[in-house]
Structures are given as structure tokens and as C-alpha cells.
XYZ file of C-alpha atoms in Angstrom:
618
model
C 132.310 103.841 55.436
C 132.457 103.380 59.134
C 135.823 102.074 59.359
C 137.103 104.881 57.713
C 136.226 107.439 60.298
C 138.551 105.526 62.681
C 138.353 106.381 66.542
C 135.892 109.314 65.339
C 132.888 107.094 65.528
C 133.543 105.637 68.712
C 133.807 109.549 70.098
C 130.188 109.491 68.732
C 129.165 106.435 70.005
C 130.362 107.344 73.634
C 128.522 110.948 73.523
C 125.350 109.739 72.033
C 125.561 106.923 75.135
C 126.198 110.051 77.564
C 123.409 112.164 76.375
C 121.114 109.308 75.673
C 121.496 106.840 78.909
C 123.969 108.405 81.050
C 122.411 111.904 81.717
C 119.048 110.953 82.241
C 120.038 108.220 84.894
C 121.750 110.777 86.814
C 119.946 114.206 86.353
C 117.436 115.174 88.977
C 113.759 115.234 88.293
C 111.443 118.004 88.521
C 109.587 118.509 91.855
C 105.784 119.813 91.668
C 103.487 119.763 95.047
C 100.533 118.236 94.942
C 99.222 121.067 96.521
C 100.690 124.094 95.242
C 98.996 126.326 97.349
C 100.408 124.845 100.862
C 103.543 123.092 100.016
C 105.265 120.720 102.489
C 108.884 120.373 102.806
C 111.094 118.720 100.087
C 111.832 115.125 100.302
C 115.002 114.566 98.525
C 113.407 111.057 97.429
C 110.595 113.702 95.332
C 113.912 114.832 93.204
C 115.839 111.903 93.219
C 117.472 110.694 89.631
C 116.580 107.474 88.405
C 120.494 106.332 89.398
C 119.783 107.694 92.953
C 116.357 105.802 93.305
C 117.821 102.605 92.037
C 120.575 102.679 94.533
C 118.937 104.365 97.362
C 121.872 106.992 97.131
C 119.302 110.054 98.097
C 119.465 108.618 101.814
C 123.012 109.292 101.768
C 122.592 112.286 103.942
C 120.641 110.833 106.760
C 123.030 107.273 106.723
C 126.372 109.670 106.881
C 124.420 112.031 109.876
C 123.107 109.123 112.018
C 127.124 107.747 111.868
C 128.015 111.203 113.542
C 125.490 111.621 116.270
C 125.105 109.371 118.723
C 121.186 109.405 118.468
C 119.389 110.826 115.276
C 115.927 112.867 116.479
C 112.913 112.422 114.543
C 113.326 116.171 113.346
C 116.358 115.156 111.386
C 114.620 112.687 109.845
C 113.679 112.988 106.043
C 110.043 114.877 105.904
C 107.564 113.060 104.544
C 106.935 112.948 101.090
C 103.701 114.724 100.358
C 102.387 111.998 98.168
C 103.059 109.275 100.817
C 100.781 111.843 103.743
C 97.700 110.603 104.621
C 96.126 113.282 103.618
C 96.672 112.690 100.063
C 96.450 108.772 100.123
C 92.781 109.399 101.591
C 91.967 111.908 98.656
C 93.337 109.247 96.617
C 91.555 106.497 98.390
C 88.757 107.351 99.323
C 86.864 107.478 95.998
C 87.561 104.105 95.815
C 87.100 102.793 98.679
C 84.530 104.404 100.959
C 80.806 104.145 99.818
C 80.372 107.628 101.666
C 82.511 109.333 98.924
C 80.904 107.643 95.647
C 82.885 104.566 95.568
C 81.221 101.582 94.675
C 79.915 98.496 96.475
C 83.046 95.437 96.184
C 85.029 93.373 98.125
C 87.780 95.513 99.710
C 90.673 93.377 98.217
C 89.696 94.757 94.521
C 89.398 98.449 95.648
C 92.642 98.225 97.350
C 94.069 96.713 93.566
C 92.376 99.651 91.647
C 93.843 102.712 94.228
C 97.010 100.835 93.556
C 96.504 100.632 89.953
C 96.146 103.637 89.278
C 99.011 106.224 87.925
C 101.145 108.146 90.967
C 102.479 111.364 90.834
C 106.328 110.252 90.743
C 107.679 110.023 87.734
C 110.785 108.376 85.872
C 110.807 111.591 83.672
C 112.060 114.946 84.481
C 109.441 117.059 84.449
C 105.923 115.748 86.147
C 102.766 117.054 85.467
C 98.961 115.734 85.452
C 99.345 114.422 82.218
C 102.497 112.845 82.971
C 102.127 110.045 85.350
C 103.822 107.117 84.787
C 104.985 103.839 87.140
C 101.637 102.399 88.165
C 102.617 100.301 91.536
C 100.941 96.877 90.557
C 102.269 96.816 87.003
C 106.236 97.733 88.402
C 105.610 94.298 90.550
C 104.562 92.220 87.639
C 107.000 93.270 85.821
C 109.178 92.736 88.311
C 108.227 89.306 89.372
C 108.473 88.341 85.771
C 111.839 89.845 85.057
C 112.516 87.459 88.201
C 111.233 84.512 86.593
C 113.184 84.645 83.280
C 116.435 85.875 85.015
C 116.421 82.992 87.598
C 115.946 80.241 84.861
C 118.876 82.072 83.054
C 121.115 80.893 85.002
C 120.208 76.664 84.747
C 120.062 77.341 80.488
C 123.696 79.214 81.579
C 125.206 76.214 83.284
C 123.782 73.429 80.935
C 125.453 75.210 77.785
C 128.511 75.599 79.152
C 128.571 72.215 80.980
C 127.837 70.923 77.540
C 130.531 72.718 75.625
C 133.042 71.221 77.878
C 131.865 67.807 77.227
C 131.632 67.814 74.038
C 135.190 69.946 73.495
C 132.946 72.803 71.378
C 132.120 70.565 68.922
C 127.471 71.264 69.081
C 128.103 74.823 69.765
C 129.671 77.780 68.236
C 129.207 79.829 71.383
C 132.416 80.295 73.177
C 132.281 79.768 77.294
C 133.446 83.122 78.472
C 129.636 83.794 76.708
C 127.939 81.875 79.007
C 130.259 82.678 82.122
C 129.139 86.469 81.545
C 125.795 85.529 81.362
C 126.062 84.261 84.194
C 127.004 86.886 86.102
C 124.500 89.445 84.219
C 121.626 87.608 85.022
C 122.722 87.273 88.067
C 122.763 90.665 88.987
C 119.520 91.291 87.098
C 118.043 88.518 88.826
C 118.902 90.349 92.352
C 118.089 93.859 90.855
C 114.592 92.545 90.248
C 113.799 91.239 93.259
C 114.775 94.578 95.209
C 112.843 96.853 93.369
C 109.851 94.563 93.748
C 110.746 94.338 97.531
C 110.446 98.142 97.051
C 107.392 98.831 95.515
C 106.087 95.770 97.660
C 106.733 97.461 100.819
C 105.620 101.127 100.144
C 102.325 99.293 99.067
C 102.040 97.957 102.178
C 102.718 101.005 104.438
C 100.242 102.402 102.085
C 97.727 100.022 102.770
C 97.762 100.013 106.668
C 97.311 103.780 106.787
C 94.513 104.089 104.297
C 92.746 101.453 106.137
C 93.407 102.512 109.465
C 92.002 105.909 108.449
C 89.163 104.295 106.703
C 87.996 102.137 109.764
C 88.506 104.711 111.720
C 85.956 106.919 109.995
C 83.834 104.653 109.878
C 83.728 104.267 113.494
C 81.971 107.986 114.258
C 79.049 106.588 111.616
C 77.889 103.525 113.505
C 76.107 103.328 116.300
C 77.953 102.054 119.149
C 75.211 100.286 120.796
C 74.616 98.495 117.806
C 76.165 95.130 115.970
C 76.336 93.956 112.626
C 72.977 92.459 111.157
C 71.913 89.299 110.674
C 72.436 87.822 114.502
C 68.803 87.543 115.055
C 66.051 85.670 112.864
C 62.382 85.865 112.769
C 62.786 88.993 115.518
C 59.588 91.287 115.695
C 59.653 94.836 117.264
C 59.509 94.679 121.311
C 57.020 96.587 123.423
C 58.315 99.412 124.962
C 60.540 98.414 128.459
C 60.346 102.490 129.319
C 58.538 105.712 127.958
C 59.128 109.466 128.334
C 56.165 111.834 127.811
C 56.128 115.156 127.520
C 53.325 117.669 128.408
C 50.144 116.933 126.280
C 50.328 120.251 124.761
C 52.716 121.843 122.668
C 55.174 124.071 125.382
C 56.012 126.444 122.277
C 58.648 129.073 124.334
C 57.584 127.010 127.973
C 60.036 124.657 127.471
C 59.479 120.925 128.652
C 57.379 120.518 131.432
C 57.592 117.442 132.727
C 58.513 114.058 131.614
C 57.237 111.101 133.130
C 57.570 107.119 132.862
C 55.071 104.374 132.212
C 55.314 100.969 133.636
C 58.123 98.603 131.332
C 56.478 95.654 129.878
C 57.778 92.265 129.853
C 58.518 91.785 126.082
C 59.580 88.307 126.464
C 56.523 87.358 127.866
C 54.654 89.015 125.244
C 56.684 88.803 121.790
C 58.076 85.317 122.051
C 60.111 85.198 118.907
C 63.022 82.797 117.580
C 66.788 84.141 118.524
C 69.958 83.659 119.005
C 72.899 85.529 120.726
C 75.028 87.915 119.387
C 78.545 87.545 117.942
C 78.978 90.359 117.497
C 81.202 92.569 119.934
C 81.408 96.296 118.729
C 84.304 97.134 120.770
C 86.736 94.420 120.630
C 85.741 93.704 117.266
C 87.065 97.692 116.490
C 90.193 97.210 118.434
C 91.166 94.123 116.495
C 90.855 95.464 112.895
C 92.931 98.656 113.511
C 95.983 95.946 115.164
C 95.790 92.266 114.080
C 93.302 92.458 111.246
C 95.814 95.139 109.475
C 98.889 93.171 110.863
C 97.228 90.307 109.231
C 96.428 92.162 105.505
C 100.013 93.501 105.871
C 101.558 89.904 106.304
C 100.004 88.786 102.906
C 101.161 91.456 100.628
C 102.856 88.372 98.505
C 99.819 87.419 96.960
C 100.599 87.749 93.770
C 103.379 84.943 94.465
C 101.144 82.334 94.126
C 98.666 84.479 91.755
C 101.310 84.855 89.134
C 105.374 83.896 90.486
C 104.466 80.790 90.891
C 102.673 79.239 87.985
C 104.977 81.114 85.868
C 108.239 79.499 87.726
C 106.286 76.306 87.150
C 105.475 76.058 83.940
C 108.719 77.413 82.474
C 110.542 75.092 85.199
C 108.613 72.063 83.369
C 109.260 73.447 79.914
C 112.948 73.604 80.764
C 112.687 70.211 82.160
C 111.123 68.835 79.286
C 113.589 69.902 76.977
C 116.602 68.052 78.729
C 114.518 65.185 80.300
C 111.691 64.331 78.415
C 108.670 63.073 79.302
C 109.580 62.104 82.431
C 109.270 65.932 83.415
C 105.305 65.104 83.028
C 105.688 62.113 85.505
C 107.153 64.563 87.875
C 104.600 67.015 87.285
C 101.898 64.740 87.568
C 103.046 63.086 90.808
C 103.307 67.197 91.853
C 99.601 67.638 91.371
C 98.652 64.389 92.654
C 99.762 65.392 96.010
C 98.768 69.232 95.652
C 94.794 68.559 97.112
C 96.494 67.826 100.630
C 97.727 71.219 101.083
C 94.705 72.941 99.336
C 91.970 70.797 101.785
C 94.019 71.976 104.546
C 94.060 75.725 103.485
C 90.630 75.521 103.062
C 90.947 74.091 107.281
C 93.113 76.748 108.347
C 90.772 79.283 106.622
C 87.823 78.869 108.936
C 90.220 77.894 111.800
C 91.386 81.831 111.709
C 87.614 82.881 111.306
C 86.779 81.289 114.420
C 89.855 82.313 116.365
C 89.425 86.377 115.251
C 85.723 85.964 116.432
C 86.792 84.762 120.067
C 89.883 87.005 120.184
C 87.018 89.782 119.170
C 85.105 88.660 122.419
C 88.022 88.419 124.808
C 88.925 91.595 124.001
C 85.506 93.207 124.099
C 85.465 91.530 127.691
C 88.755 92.913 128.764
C 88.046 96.250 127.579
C 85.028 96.788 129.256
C 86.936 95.297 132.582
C 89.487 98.045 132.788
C 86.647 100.689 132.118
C 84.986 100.243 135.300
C 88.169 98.561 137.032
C 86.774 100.537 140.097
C 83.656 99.678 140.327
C 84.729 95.930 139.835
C 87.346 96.311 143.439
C 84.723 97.925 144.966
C 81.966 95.708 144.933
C 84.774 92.418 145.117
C 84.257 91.128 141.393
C 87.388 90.591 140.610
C 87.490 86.402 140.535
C 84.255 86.847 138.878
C 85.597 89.088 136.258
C 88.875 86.993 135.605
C 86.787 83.751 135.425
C 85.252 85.200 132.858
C 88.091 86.600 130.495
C 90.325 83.451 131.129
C 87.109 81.569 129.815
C 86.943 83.574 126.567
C 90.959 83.201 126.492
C 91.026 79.677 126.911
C 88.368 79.267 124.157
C 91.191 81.689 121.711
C 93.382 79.586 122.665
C 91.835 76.290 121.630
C 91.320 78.035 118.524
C 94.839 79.097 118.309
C 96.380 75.433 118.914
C 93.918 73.812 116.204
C 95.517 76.632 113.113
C 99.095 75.467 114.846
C 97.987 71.817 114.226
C 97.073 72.631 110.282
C 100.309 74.896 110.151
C 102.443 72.366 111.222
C 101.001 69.703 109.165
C 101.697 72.286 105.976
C 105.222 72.438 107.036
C 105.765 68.929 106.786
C 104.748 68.332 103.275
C 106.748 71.379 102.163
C 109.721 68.406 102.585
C 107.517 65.682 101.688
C 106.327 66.734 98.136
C 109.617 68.265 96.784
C 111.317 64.930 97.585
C 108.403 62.654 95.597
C 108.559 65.151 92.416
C 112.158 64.604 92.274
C 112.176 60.627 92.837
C 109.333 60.340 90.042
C 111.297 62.236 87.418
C 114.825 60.706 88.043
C 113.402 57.666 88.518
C 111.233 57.624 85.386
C 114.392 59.036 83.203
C 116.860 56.393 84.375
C 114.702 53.122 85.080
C 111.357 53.650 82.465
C 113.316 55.498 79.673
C 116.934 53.783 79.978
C 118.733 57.018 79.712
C 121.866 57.918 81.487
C 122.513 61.319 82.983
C 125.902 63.538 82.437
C 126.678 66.271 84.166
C 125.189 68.607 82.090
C 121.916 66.985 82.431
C 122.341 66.456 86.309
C 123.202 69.788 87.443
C 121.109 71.808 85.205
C 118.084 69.570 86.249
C 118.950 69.925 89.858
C 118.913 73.849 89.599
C 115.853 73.739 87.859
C 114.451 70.772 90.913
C 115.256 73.317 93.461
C 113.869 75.983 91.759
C 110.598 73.741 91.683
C 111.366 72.945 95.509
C 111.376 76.400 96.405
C 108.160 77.216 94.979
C 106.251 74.867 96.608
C 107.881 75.548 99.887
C 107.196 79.411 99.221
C 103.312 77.886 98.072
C 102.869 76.165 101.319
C 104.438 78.785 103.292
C 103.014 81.673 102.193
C 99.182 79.869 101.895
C 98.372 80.832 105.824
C 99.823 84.320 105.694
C 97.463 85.172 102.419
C 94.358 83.269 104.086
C 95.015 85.079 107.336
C 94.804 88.120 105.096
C 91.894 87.158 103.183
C 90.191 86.780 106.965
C 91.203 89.824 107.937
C 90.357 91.568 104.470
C 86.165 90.211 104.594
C 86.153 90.831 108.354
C 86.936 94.796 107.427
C 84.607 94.765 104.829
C 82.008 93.138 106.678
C 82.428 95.859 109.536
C 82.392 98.656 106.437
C 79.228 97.367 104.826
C 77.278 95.590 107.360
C 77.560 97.344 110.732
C 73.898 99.573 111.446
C 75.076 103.553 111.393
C 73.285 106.652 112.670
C 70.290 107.912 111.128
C 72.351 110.916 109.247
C 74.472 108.170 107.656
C 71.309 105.896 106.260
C 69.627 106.272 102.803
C 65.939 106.516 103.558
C 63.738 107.151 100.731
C 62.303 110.065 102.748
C 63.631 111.448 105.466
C 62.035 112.913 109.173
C 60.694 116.255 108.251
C 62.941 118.542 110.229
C 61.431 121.598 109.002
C 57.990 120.796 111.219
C 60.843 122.003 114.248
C 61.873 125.556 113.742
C 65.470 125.398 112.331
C 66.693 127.043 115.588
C 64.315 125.475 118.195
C 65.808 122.252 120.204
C 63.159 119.655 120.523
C 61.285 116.678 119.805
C 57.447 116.033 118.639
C 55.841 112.838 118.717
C 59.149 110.804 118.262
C 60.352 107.593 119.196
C 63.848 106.037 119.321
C 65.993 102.758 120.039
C 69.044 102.086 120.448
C 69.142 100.171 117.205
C 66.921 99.687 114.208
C 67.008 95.766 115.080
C 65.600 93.907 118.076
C 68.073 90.944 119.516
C 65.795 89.555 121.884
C 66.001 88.954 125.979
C 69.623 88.294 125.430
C 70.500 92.024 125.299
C 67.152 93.802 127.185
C 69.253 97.153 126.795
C 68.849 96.922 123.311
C 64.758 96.662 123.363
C 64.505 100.239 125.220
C 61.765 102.720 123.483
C 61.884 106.676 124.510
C 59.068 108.160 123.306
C 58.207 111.927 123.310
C 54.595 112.496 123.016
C 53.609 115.789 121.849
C 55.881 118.828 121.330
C 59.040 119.406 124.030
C 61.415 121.525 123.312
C 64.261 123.178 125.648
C 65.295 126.758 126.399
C 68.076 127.908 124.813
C 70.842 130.065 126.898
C 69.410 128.787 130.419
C 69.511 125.417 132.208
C 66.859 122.717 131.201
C 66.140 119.416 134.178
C 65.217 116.117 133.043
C 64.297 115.026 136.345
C 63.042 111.033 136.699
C 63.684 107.920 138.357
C 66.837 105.616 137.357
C 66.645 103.781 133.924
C 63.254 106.401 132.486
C 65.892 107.423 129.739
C 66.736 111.155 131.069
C 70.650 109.910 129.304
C 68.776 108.772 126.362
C 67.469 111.796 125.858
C 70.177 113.310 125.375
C 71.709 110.872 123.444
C 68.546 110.876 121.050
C 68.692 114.587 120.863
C 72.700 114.097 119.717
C 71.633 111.142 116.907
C 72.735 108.185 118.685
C 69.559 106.434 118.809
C 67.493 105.168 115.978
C 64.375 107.705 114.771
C 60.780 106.437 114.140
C 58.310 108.685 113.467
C 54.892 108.146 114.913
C 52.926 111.094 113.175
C 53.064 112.177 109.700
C 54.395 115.486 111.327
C 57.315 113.597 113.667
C 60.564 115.514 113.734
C 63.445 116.116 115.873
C 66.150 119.015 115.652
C 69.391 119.999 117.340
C 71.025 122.739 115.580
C 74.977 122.506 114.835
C 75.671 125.669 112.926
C 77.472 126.616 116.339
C 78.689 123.864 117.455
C 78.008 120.805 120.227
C 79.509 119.947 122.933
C 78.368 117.235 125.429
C 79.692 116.580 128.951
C 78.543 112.820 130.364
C 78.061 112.307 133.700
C 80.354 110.306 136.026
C 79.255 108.221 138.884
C 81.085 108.929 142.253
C 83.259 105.495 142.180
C 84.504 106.735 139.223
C 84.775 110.235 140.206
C 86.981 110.249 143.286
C 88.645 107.357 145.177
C 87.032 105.168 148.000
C 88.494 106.858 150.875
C 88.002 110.453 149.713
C 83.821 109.602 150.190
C 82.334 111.991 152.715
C 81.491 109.061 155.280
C 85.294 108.300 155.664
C 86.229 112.098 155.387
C 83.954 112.570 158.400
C 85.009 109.641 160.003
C 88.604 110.529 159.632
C 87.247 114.000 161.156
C 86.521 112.365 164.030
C 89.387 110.840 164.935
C 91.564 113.483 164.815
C 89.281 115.340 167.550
């Protein structure tokens, strides 16, 4: 019946392959903005075809304008896609990953795995809509990575086939060469195809990834309190007596204002709360300016863990199957003599893991040093501290660096067997095949085998290699979390089962009654006496509003931590059933610190050398 239509059904063939393949590949898709109502410019990625995304084709434009000008400004640059904004990645995010908007309480790596799970708004289709989201990231690199897999073994069940037609003149196989030749060359191309798009999807995960983080940590950072470090740095630690104490007037000043505020003797705590301690290791600071650079360099550098997740037992086991069916048992000599020697690597792994731990926690301490050094740079030349000061950082770098040179000593040693155990696998299996089982090897057995060896070799050296990268990552990934979780906020931020009762304050009033605060909701002992600082407001003070209030006092009473309990900085512990503080923020607050005169104006521009300089020119 078919033949007798002639060259008419191949016409139909050929349109039904143009409307049904051909068409779609090439015909734009439909662009709708995630936010309708303010719209951002169009990528032309947003309405690329599938043919265009596949071969990167849409940044045609920019490649052929960058060859004309000799420098390309960042205005002529593709906009941003409005799905790849920050903006949106954090309304994505965020519901995943931050406890402060109703995500759940897990380890960061499986919240980053379910924002990344779930659908985007591109789609493969032509028209997009909230129903219509397709192309989950995680499940394109699986499928990817497997695609990988079966296309790179291809090509060894390629050569073997057609190795073994030629030596056998076509006599086992009905399957003529030029078969095998263009598989070849198909899987091939598939193979390469693959490992793009996963390279892809692999990298726009990762750009992802540091953004929403760095946004995330960043947040975070305006919710704890600066003064304070993670918990669990001090054991057995009891509450410390009071080192200072601001009163107020003994009587409620209603529309007076504060009277007065006053300052009791400090108390030696240590003397009279001995209690078991230990230091901090903990520094705020540096700690903060190491997760926003290395710990998210770190995360960024060990995207490939699903290499050695998924790529690589997969690549194994079909490696072995394959070797199995050409070789014979002696593929399970080769195996075995592979996990004989795998421990090595995993005991020093497990090394290299706490080696990193330890070297992030003395970079975090170099840095916090440093940082506070260039801070008060000129209060550190005036009074001469500078051999003091760079004693001190080049003792915290020189313990980073011992650090660093024991996680060069495991690398290194990694490295090494990456040749070492490639080289025993093959020697057991060839050796077992030839000597043990008396079997000789042809050339379609040799170089089929070796394909499939190096395929083997290459996935332990990619094992080995990419093991520090993903612990690194791993580090980097609980030290984040640890920050997230464990680091003490501000009151506002802390679920209390019942809160101060700011309502005893008129809503509008400024004030404190009967309150106490510290500067954290822990005690850590003599080691940090800043930390063990009570203000406490006895009675009722509250300040004028729309006139200038004094908080007069002698030096360390707390007149700045006033202020800085009035703003939320410092912990709240009520002392009355009716203790309360309020600062209303309907209108806004603004607060200017105060800056000592080093800081404020240089050395020689101090009135005693202005007037000296006076005199001389008389």
C-alpha cells in the first residue's frame, strides 16, 4: 500500500518531521513576567527556541557587537533575566531556607536541593504559565549525568564490535561496520552534548546559590547581636553580678523626663561567681567576613557533588559489567583489589575534613584581628602599637598557616594514589586473565578493555580529586548553618513564650521602667568582662520628645548603652511583673554614634599644635 504512493509518502514523511520536530526546535517561546505589574526588560534568553538554547545562538547579538567595539559597556550587556534577579530567587528561597519566613529547621545542603528541585518558570514549551512549569534543575543534571554514562560506554561496546567483525571476517555478526562506525560518531556527539548542558544547568545553579546565600547571611546579620557569639563556648556559667548600674529617679518622671542617672560601685564577679569556662572561638566579625568570601567560594567549588553521589558508581558498576562480559571473572579481582585500597583515600578525607575545620576557625580569628586593626589604625600610630599589633596578627597567621600546610600534606598524599590505585586495578585484572585463567587477549579484547580501564582510571582520579573540593564545601555548608541557627539574635528576633509588656509604656512615650539589659543573654566569664555589663533602670525614665535629653556620667556607667538598649541591641530582663521598654518606629530612627577626637581629625590639626603653630608664626 505504501509503495504504491511512490515519492508521495516521503513528501508526508518530511512535513510531518517539519511540523512535528523541526518547528518546535526553532519557534520562539512565549515570554510572561513574573511580575506583571512591573516588568523588567526582555532577555532574549526568556524567548529563546529550544534550537537557540541548545546552541547558545540567542547571544549572537552581544558576541557579533563586542567584535565591533573596542570595549562593550555593561549597559550593552544582556539585562538580566527576571527569574535569575535576586529579588525573585529570595521569594523563591526564602521559604525554604530562612526559619524567619516559615521554612523549616535542616541542614542547609537539603534546603538548597529542594529550592533547586523545585519547577522554574522557563519552559521547553511555547506558552508558560503557572501550571506549566517544566525542567526542574536537579532532575536536567541527572539526567544528564546519566545520558553521560551510557553514551561514554557506547563508544568501548562500539569499538569491540567492530574490532571483532574484522577478526572474524563477519562471520558472529550480521551487523555491517559502517553500523558501528556511525555509532560511533553519534554517541560521540551525544556524549559531548550531555556533558554541556549539564555544565549548563551546573553553573546557573551555582551563580544561583552564591547569591541566595549571600543575601541570606546577609540578613541574617541585622538579627544578631553583634556583641554576641554563637552558644555553647562556655559551660557551667552562672549569671555575673552587675560590673555597672544606671538608676533613674525613684519616682516615676511621667512628662519630667529623666532626672538623673547615677552609677553604683562594679563588683568583682570573678571573685564572687567563680564558675568553670573556657574562651571563646567564636569571632563575630571575621567569622561574617569569611562566609560571604571563602565559605561561598568554598560551597561554589563543590557543585560536583553529585559526581561521586551518582556519576561515579554508575560509571563503575556498568564499567565492571562491561568488563565482565569480555574478561570474566577477573573483572571481580580488579574490582576487589579497587576496594581494597579505597579506605586509604576515605581515612584521609575524613583527615582533610577536620584539617579545613580548624584552618576556617583560625582564618576566622586572623581576620577578626585584622579587621578590628584597621578600625582604629589611628589610635594604634598614635599611642605606638604597631609591633604590638603585628605580633599579634602574624601569630594568628602563622597558626592559619600551620593549618594550611597540614590539608596540603593530606592533598598531596590524595594525589599520589590517584596514580597508584588505577595502576594496581589494572595489573590485578590483566594479570588474573592471562596468568590465573590462561586466556589470551586479541585486539578486540585489549582495546575495548583499555577504554573501559581508563574510563575506570578517570573516575577514581575525578573521586580523589574532587573529595577535598566537596569536603571543603561540606565545611563551609555546616559553618553557614551553624552561624544561621546558632548565633544569639536581638530580642525582636527570639520566640519567648511571653513577651515584655510594652503596653505598661504609653505607645508614644520613650522610656524604660524597672529594666535590665546585657549585652548577651549568656555570660563567658573574665575572659570577655565587656560581656558581663548590667544597665539597670530603676523606676520609670522616660525622655522628652522634640527637645534635647543629657545622659551625663562618668566613663564606662553605660550612658552608650543606653542608647543602645533603647535601640534593641542589648538583651531585656524584666525585673517587675510590670518591666517594659518602648521606642516608637512608626516614624522612623535614626542614630548618630559618637567619634572620639583621634578618630575625628588628624594629630596635628589638635588645638595644642594649632596654637603652637600660632605661635610661631608671631
Amino acid at each position: 500500500m505504501d509503495s504504491a504512493q511512490g515519492w508521495f509518502i516521503w513528501s508526508k514523511i518530511v512535513v510531518l518531521g517539519v511540523i512535528s520536530v523541526v518547528l518546535p526546535l526553532i519557534t520562539p517561546r512565549q515570554y510572561t513576567p513574573l511580575e506583571p505589574e512591573d516588568p523588567s526588560r526582555l532577555n532574549l534568553e526568556e524567548r529563546a527556541s529550544i534550537f537557540s538554547l541548545a546552541t547558545f545562538t540567542w547571544l549572537d547579538p552581544t558576541i557579533y557587537l563586542a567584535n565591533r567595539v573596542p570595549h562593550l559597556a555593561t549597559q550593552e550587556l544582556p539585562p538580566l533575566a527576571d527569574y535569575n534577579r535576586v529579588k525573585s530567587l529570595v521569594k523563591e528561597s526564602y521559604p525554604t531556607l530562612d526559619v524567619f519566613s516559615g521554612a523549616k529547621k535542616r541542614h542547609l545542603f537539603w534546603g538548597i536541593l529542594r529550592v533547586f528541585r523545585k519547577p522554574r518558570r522557563i519552559s521547553f514549551s511555547r506558552a508558560i504559565s503557572d501550571k506549566d512549569r517544566v525542567g526542574t534543575d536537579y532532575y536536567q543534571v541527572v539526567a544528564m549525568l546519566v545520558l553521560h554514562v551510557l553514551a561514554g560506554l557506547a563508544n568501548p561496546l562500539g569499538v569491540n564490535q567492530l574490532l571483532r567483525y574484522i577478526e572474524t571476517g563477519g562471520t558472529s555478526s550480521d551487523i555491517r561496520p559502517w553500523f558501528w562506525v556511525l555509532w560511533l560518531l553519534l554517541c560521540t556527539m551525544m556524549d559531548g552534548m550531555a556533558l554541556q548542558w549539564h555544565n549548563y544547568i551546573a553553573s546557573r545553579m551555582v551563580v544561583k546559590s552564591e547569591a541566595i546565600l549571600t543575601q541570606l547571611i546577609y540578613d541574617h546579620a541585622l538579627r544578631i547581636r553583634m556583641k554576641a557569639d554563637a552558644s555553647g563556648t562556655v559551660e557551667d556559667a552562672e549569671p555575673a553580678l552587675p560590673l555597672g548600674v544606671v538608676v533613674g529617679s525613684g519616682e516615676p518622671s511621667g512628662d519630667t523626663g529623666a532626672e538623673c542617672l547615677t552609677q553604683t560601685e562594679p563588683t568583682n564577679s570573678s571573685e564572687s561567681q567563680p564558675h568553670k569556662e573556657k574562651p571563646s572561638s567564636i569571632n563575630i566579625v571575621g567569622r561574617l567576613n569569611n562566609l560571604v568570601t571563602t565559605d561561598i567560594q568554598s560551597i561554589t567549588a563543590g557543585r560536583d557533588w553529585l559526581l561521586p553521589v551518582l556519576y561515579i558508581p554508575l560509571q563503575v558498576i556498568l564499567s565492571i559489567t562491561f568488563l565482565y562480559w569480555i574478561l570474566g571473572w577477573s573483572a571481580f579481582v580488579g574490582l576487589a583489589a579497587l576496594l581494597a585500597m579505597f579506605p586509604v583515600p576515605g581515612f584521609l578525607a575524613s583527615k582533610l575534613s577536620s584539617t579545613q575545620a580548624g584552618k576556617m576557625k583560625a582564618a576566622d580569628a586572623r581576620i577578626q584581628t585584622t579587621t578590628e586593626t584597621v578600625s582604629v589604625i589611628r589610635m594604634i600610630k598614635l599611642f605606638g602599637w604597631e609591633r604590638k599589633m603585628s605580633k599579634k596578627i602574624s601569630e594568628k597567621r602563622a597558626k592559619e598557616i600551620r593549618w594550611v600546610l597540614r590539608g596540603k600534606i593530606f592533598e598531596t598524599i590524595i594525589d599520589e594514589l590517584n596514580f597508584i590505585i588505577p595502576f594496581a586495578v589494572m595489573l590485578a585484572t590483566f594479570g588474573t586473565y592471562t596468568f590465573i585463567m590462561k586466556q589470551s587477549l586479541n585486539a578486540s579484547i585489549v582495546f575495548s578493555s583499555i577504554t573501559v580501564l581508563s574510563i575506570l582510571q578517570e573516575q577514581i582520579h575525578l573521586m580523589l580529586g574532587i573529595t577535598p573540593a566537596i569536603i571543603k564545601a561540606k565545611v563551609s555548608l555546616d559553618r553557614i548553618g551553624d552561624f544561621l541557627r546558632n548565633t544569639e539574635l536581638l530580642d525582636e528576633f527570639e520566640k519567648k513564650e511571653s513577651d515584655h509588656n510594652s503596653s505598661a509604656i504609653d505607645s508614644s512615650d520613650i522610656g524604660f521602667r524597672d529594666a535590665t539589659f546585657t549585652w548577651s543573654a549568656t555570660t563567658e566569664g573574665a575572659e570577655a568582662p565587656s560581656r558581663q555589663f548590667r544597665l539597670r533602670v530603676d523606676g520609670e525614665v522616660l525622655f522628652k520628645q522634640g527637645q534635647i535629653n543629657l545622659v551625663v556620667g562618668p566613663t564606662g556607667c553605660g550612658k552608650t548603652s543606653l542608647l543602645m538598649a533603647l535601640l534593641g541591641e542589648m538583651h531585656f530582663i524584666p525585673s517587675m511583673p510590670d518591666s517594659c521598654f518602648n521606642l516608637p518606629r512608626d516614624g522612623g530612627v535614626a542614630f548618630a554614634a559618637q567619634e572620639s577626637w583621634v578618630l575625628n581629625e588628624t594629630i596635628k590639626a589638635f588645638p595644642f599644635f594649632v596654637f603652637y603653630q600660632t605661635l610661631l608664626t608671631l
